[in-house]
Short mmCIF file of C-alpha atoms and ligand atoms in Angstrom, two decimals:
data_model
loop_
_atom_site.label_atom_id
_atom_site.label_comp_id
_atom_site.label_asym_id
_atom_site.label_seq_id
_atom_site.Cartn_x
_atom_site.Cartn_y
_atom_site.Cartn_z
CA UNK A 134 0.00 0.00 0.00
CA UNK A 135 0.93 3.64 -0.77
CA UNK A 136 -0.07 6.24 1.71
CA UNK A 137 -0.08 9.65 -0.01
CA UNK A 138 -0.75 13.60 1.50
CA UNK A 139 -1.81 16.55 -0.43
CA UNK A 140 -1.67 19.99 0.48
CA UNK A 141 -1.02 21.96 -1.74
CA UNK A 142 -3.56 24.72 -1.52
CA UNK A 143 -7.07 24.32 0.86
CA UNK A 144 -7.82 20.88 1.54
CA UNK A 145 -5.71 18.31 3.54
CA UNK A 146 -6.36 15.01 2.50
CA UNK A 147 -4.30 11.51 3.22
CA UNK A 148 -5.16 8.34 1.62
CA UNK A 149 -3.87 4.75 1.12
CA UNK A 150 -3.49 3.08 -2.08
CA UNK A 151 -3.51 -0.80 -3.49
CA UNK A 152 -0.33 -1.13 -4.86
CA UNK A 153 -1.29 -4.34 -6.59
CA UNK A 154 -5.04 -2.83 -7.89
CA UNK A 155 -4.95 0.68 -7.75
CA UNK A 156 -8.19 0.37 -5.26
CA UNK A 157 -8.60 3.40 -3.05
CA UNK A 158 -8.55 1.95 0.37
CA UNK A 159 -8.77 5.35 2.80
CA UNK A 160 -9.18 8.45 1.89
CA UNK A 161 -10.02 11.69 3.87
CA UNK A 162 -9.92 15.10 3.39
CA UNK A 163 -10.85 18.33 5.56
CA UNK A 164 -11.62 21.28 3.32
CA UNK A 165 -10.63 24.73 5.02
CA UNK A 166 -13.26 26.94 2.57
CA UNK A 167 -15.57 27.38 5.14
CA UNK A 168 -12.27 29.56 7.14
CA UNK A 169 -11.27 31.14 3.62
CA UNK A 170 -14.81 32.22 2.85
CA UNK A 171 -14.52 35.30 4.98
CA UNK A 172 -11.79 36.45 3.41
CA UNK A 173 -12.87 35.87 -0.42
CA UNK A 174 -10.16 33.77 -0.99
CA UNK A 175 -7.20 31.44 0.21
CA UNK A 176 -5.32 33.02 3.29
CA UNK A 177 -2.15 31.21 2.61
CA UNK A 178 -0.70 31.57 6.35
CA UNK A 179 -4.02 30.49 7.60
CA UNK A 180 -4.04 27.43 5.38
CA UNK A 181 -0.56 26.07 6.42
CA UNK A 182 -1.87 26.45 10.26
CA UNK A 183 -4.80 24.74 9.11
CA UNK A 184 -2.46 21.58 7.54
CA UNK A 185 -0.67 21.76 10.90
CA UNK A 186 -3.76 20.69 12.85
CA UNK A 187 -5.75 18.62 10.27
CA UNK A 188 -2.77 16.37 8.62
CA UNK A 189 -2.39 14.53 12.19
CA UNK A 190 -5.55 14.15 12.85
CA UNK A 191 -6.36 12.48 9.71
CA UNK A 192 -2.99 10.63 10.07
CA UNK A 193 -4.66 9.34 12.90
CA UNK A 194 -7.42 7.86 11.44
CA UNK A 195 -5.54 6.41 8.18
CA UNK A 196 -3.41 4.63 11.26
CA UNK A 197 -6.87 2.92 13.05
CA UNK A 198 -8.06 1.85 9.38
CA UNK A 199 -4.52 -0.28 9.44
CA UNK A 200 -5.67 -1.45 12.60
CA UNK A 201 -2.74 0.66 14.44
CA UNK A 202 0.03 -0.39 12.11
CA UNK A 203 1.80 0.96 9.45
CA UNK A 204 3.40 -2.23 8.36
CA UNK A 205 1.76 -2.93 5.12
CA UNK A 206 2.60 0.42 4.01
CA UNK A 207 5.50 0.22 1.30
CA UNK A 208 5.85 3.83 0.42
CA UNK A 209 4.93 7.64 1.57
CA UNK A 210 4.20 10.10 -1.69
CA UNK A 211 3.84 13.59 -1.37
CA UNK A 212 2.47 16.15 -3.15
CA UNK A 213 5.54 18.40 -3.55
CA UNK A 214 5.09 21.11 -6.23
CA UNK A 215 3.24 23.60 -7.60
CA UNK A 216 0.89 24.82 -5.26
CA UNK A 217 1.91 27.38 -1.82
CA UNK A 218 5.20 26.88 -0.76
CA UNK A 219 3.98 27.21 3.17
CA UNK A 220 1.27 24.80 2.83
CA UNK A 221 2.92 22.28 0.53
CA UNK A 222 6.19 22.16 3.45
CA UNK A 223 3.44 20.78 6.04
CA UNK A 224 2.76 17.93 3.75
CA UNK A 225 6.11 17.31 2.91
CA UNK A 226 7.20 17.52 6.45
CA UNK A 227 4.75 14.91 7.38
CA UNK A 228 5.86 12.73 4.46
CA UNK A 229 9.52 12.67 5.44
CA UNK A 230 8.79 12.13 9.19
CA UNK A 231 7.26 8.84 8.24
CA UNK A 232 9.22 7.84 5.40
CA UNK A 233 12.16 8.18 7.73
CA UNK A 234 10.40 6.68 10.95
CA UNK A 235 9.05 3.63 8.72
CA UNK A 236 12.46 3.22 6.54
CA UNK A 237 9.74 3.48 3.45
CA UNK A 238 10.90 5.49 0.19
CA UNK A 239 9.49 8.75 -0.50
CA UNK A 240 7.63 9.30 -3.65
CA UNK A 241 7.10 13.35 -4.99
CA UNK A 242 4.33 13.86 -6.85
CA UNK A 243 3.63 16.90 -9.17
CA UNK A 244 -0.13 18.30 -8.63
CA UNK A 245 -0.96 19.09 -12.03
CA UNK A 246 0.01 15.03 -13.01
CA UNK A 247 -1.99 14.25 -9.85
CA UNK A 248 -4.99 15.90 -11.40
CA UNK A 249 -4.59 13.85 -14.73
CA UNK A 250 -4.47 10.73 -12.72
CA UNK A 251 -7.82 11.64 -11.19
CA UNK A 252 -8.83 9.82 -14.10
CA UNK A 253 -7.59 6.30 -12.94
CA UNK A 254 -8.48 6.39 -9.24
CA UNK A 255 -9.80 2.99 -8.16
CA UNK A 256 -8.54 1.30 -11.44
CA UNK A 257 -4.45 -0.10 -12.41
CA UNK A 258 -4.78 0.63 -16.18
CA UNK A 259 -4.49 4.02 -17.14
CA UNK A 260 -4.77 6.02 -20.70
CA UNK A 261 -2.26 7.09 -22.88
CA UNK A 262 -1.54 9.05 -25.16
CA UNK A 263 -4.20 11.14 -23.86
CA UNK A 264 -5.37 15.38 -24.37
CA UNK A 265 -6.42 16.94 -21.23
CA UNK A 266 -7.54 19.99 -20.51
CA UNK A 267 -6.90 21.06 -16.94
CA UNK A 268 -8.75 23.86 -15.23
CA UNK A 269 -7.96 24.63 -11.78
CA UNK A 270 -7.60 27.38 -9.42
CA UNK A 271 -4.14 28.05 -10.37
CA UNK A 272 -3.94 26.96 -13.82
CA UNK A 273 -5.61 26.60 -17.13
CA UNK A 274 -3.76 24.12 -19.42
CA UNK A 275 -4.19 21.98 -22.52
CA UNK A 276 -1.88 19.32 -21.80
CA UNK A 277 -0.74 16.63 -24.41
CA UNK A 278 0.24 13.63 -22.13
CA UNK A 279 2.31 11.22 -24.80
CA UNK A 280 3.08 8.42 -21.50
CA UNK A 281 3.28 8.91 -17.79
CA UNK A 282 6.61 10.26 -18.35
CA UNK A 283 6.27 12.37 -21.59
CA UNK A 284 3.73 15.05 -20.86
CA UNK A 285 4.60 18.75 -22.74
CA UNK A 286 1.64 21.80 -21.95
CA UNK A 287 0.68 23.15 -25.52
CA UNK A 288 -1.10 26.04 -24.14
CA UNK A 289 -1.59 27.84 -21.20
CA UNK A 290 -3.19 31.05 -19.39
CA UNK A 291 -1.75 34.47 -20.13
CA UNK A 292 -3.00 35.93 -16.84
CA UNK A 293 -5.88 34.22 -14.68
CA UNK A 294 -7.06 30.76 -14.71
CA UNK A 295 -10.57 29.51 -15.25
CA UNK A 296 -11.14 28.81 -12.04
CA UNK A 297 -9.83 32.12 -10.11
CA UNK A 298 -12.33 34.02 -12.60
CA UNK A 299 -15.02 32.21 -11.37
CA UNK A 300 -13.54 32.93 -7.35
CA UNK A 301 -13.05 36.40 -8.61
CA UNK A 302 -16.40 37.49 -10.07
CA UNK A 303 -17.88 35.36 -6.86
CA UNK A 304 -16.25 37.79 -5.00
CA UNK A 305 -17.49 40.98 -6.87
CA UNK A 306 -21.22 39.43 -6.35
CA UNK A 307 -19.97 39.15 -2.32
CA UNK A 308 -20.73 35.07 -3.01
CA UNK A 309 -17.91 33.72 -1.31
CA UNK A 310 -15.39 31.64 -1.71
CA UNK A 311 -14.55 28.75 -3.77
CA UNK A 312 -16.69 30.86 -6.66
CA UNK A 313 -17.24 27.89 -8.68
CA UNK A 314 -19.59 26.04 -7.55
CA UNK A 315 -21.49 29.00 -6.33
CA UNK A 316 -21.62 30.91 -9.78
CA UNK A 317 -21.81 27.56 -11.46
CA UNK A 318 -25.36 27.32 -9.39
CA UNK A 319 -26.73 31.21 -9.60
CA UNK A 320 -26.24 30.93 -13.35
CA UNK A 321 -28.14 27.29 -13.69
CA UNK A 322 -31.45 29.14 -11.32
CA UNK A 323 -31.06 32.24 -13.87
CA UNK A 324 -31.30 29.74 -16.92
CA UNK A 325 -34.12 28.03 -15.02
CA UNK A 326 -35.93 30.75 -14.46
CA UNK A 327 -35.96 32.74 -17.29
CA UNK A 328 -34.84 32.72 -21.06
CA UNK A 329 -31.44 34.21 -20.76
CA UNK A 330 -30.91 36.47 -22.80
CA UNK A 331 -27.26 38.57 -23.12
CA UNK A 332 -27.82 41.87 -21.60
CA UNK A 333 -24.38 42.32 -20.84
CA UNK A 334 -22.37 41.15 -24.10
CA UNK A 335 -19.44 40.33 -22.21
CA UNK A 336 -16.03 40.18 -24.62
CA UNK A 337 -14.69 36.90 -26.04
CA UNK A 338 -11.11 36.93 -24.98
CA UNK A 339 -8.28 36.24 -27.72
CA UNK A 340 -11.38 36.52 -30.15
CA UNK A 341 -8.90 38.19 -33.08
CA UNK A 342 -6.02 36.49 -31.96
CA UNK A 343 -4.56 32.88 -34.11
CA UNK A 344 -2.61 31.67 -30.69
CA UNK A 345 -3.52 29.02 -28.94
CA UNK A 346 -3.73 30.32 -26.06
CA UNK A 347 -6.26 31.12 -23.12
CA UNK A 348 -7.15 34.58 -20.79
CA UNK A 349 -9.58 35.52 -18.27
CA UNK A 350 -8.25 39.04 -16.86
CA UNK A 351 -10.26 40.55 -19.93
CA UNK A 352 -13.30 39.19 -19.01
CA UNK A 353 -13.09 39.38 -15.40
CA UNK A 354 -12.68 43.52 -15.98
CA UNK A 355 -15.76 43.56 -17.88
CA UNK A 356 -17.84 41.73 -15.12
CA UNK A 357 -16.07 44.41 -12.60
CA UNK A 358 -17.09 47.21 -15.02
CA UNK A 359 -20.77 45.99 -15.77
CA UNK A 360 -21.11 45.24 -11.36
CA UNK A 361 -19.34 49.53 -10.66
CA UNK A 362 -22.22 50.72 -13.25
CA UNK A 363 -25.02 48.82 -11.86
CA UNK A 364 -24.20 50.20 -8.08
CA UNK A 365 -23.77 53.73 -9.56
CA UNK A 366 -27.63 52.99 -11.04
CA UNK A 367 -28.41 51.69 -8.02
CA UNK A 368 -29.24 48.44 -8.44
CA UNK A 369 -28.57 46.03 -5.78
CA UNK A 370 -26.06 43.76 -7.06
CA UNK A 371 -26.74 41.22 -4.23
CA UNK A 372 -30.13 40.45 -5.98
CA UNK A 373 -30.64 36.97 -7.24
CA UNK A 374 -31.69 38.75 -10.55
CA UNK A 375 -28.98 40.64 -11.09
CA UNK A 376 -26.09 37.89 -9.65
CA UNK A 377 -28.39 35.28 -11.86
CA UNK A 378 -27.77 37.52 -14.93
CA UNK A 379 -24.23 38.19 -14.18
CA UNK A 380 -23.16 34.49 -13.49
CA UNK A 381 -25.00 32.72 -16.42
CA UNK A 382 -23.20 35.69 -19.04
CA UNK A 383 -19.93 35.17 -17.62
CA UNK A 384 -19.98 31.64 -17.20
CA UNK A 385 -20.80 31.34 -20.88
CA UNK A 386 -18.64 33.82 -21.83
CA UNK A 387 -15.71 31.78 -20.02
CA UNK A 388 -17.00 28.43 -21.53
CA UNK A 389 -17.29 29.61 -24.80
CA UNK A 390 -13.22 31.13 -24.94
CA UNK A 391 -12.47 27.66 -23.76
CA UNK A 392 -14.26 25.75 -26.16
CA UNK A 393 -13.17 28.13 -29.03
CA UNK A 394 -9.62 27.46 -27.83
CA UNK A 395 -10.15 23.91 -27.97
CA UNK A 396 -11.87 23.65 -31.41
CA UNK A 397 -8.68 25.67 -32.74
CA UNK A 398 -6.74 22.58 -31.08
CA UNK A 399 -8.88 20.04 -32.21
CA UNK A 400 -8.73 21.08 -35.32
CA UNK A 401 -4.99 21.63 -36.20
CA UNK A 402 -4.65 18.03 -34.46
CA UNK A 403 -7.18 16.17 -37.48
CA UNK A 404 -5.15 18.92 -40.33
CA UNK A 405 -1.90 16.94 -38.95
CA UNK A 406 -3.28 13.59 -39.40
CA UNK A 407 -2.84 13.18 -35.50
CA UNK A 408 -6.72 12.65 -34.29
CA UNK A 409 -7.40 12.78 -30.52
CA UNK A 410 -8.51 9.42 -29.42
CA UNK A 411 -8.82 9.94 -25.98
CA UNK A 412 -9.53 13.63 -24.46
CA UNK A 413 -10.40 14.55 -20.82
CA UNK A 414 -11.00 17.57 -18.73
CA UNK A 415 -9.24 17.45 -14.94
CA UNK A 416 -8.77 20.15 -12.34
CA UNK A 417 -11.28 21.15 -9.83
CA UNK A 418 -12.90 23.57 -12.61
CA UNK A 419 -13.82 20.23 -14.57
CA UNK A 420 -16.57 19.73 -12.34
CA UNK A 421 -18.97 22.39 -13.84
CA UNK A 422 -21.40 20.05 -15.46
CA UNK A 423 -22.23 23.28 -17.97
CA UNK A 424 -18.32 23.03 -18.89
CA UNK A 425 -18.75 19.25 -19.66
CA UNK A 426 -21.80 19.25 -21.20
CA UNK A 427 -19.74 21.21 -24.21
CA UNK A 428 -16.88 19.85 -24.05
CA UNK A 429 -18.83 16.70 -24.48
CA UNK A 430 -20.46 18.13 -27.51
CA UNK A 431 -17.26 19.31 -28.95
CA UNK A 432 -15.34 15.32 -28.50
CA UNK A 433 -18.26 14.32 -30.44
CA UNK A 434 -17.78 16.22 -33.13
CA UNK A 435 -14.25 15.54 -33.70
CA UNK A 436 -14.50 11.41 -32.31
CA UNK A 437 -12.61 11.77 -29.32
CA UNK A 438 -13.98 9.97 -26.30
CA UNK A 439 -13.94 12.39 -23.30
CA UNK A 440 -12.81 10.87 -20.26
CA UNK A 441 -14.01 12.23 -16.69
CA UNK A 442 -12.93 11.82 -12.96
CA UNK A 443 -15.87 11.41 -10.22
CA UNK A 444 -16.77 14.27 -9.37
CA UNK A 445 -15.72 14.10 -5.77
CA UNK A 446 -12.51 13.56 -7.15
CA UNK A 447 -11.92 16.68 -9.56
CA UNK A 448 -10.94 19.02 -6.47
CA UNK A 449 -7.74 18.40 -4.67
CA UNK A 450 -7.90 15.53 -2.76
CA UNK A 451 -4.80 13.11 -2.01
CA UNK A 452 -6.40 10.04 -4.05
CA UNK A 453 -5.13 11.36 -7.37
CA UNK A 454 -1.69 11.88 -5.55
CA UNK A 455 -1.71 8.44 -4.71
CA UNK A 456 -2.65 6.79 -7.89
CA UNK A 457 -0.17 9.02 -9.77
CA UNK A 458 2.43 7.76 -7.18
CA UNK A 459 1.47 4.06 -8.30
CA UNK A 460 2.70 4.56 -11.53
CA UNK A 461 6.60 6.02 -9.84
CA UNK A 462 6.27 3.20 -7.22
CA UNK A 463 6.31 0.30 -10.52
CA UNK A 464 9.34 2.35 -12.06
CA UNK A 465 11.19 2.87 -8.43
CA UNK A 466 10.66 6.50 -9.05
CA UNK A 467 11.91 7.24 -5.35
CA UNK A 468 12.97 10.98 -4.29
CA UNK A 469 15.87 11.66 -1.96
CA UNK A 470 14.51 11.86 2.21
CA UNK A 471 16.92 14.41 2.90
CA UNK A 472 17.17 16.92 -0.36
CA UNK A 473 13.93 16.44 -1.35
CA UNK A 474 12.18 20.13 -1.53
CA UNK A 475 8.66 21.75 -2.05
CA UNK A 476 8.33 23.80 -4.75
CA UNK A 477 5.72 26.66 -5.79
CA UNK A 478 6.16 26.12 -9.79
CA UNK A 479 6.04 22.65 -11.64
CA UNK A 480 10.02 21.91 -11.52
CA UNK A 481 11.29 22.28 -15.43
CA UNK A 482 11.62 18.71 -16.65
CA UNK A 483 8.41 17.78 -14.94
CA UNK A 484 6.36 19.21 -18.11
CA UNK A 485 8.89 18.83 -21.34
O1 KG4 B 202 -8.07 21.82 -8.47
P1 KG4 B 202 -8.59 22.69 -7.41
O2 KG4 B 202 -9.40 22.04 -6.31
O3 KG4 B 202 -7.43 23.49 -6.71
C1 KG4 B 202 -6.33 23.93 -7.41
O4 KG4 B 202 -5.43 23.09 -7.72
O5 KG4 B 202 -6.32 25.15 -7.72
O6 KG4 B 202 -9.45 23.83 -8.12
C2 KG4 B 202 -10.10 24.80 -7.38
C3 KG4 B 202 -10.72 25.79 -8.34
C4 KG4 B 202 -11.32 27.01 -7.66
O7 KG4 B 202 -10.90 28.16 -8.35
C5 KG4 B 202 -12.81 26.79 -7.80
O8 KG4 B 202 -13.58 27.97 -7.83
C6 KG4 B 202 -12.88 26.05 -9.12
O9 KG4 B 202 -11.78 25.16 -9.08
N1 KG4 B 202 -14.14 25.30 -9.26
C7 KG4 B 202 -15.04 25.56 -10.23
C8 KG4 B 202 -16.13 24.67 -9.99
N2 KG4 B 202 -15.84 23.92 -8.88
C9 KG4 B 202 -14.60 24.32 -8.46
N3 KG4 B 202 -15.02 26.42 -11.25
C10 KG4 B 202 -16.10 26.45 -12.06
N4 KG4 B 202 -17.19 25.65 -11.89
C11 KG4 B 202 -17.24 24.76 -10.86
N5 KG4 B 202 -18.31 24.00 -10.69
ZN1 ZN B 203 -5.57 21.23 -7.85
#
């Protein structure tokens, strides 16, 4: 078995691994949102506190599922770059301690890859080549993963990612924090409720531009712009009309630069002779169901089958960390105890 920690960001999370199935034996994980709400966002200082007191205590309970004994354990993987450097040292910490304590190798595992092996949880085949596109808080990536070692990112964010637009307009609209989920809901009521119509005409980004290439910041100024005006009219931007309205336009907006993005992708692939077999969407961002629902549409169209993680997998969680570790445990991937470091950026080499 293959105990692995993430934390890497907001949510602590342990779990233990078949090394001979790839079943998902434990997991846990203790999301701090509810503390980062308040502040509209993820108090990094706050978080690695957080780690400090949750990691043990879910250590604890990983150790009663063995019935009190580490023993069948054969290796301790860590989540160990990118992500916050404070938050991603209590992890690591925790990983050493018990790699060292136990005499067990270490395993580092790179969060992005962990995200792409959300796919495979619970399983001990896994795709390749495969085409992901990964949407998370801190990055929006197409991702052309040749092998488990041979990964290269063919396009990336110029400034936000998907996911921090959504945390960022959920902020404007005073919704919280994550802003996914909660935008991803106000816009479904508006669509429910009444025939959406675009009011606001938000901006397709990189609409004149041949790049492949993806950015939010655009957008995300024109939501900021459209929410000043309406206060300076008056209207109260905390109604569900108005937050309905704003959510569902910018939510399409988003969707829409991704898909055109992707079609531009697709389609240079099939002009190559190099069709996309296999496609998937990862990231915690992958779990808007109005994201899918295209993207779904759009593998279709070009014959790609579109693979998907559980949804209660998608977020960060340390299940993905551990199944990605499976694959470094069968090639003795181990990392060095004592030089082994945390890292905020994806080391180069990681992504070629
Ligand atoms: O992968 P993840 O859990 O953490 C990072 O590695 O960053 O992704 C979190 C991000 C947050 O920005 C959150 O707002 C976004 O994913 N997210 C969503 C949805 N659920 C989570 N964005 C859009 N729609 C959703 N349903
Ligand atoms: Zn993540």
């Amino acid at each position: 078995m293959i105990l692995s920690i993430e934390s890497s960001c907001d949510d602590s999370s342990i779990a233990i691994t078949e090394i001979s199935s790839g079943k998902l034996l434990f997991h846990r994980k203790i999301s701090q949102e509810a503390t980062h709400s308040t502040y509209g966002g993820v108090v990094p200082e706050i978080a690695s506190r957080l780690h400090a007191e949750e990691l043990p205590k879910i250590l604890y309970e990983a150790k009663k599922f063995l019935n009190d004994s580490f023993s069948p354990l054969k290796a301790i993987a860590v989540t160990t770059e990118p992500g916050l450097n404070i938050t991603l040292i209590e992890g690591l910490m925790m990983a050493k301690a018990l790699a060292f304590s136990l005499k067990l190798p270490i395993i580092s595992v790179n969060h992005l890859k962990g995200h792409i092996y959300s796919l495979f949880i619970n399983q001990i085949q896994s795709i390749f080549p495969l085409s992901v596109l990964l949407v998370s808080g801190g990055h929006t990536l197409i991702i052309e993963a040749k092998s488990p070692t041979q990964m290269s990112i063919i396009a990336k964010s110029m400034d936000d990612s998907f996911g921090e637009s959504f945390d960022k307009v959920a902020k404007m609209l005073l919704l919280g924090y994550p802003g996914g989920p909660i935008v991803e809901k106000m816009a479904k009521l508006h669509a429910q409720d009444s025939k959406p119509q675009s009011t606001f005409n938000f901006p397709l980004p990189l609409k004149h531009s041949k790049d492949l290439a993806f950015s939010f910041s655009g957008l995300k100024n024109a939501v900021r712009l459209k929410v000043l005006e309406a206060q300076e009219q008056g209207i109260n931007i905390q109604s569900d009309d108005f937050r309905g309205k704003i959510c569902y336009e910018f939510q399409k907006t988003a969707c829409d630069h991704l898909l055109t993005q992707l079609k531009k992708y697709f389609k240079t692939k099939k002009e190559n002779g190099d069709f996309i077999k296999h496609f998937s969407i990862v990231g915690g961002a992958s779990a808007n169901i109005f994201l899918r629902d295209k993207i779904h549409d759009l593998c279709d169209t070009f014959g790609a089958k579109l693979l998907l993680a559980p949804l209660e997998f998608c977020s960060d969680n340390a299940a993905m960390i551990g199944r990605a570790a499976l694959d470094k445990y069968n090639r003795k991937e181990f990392a060095d105890i004592v030089t082994l470091q945390s890292s905020p950026k994806s080391t180069q080499g990681e992504f070629i």
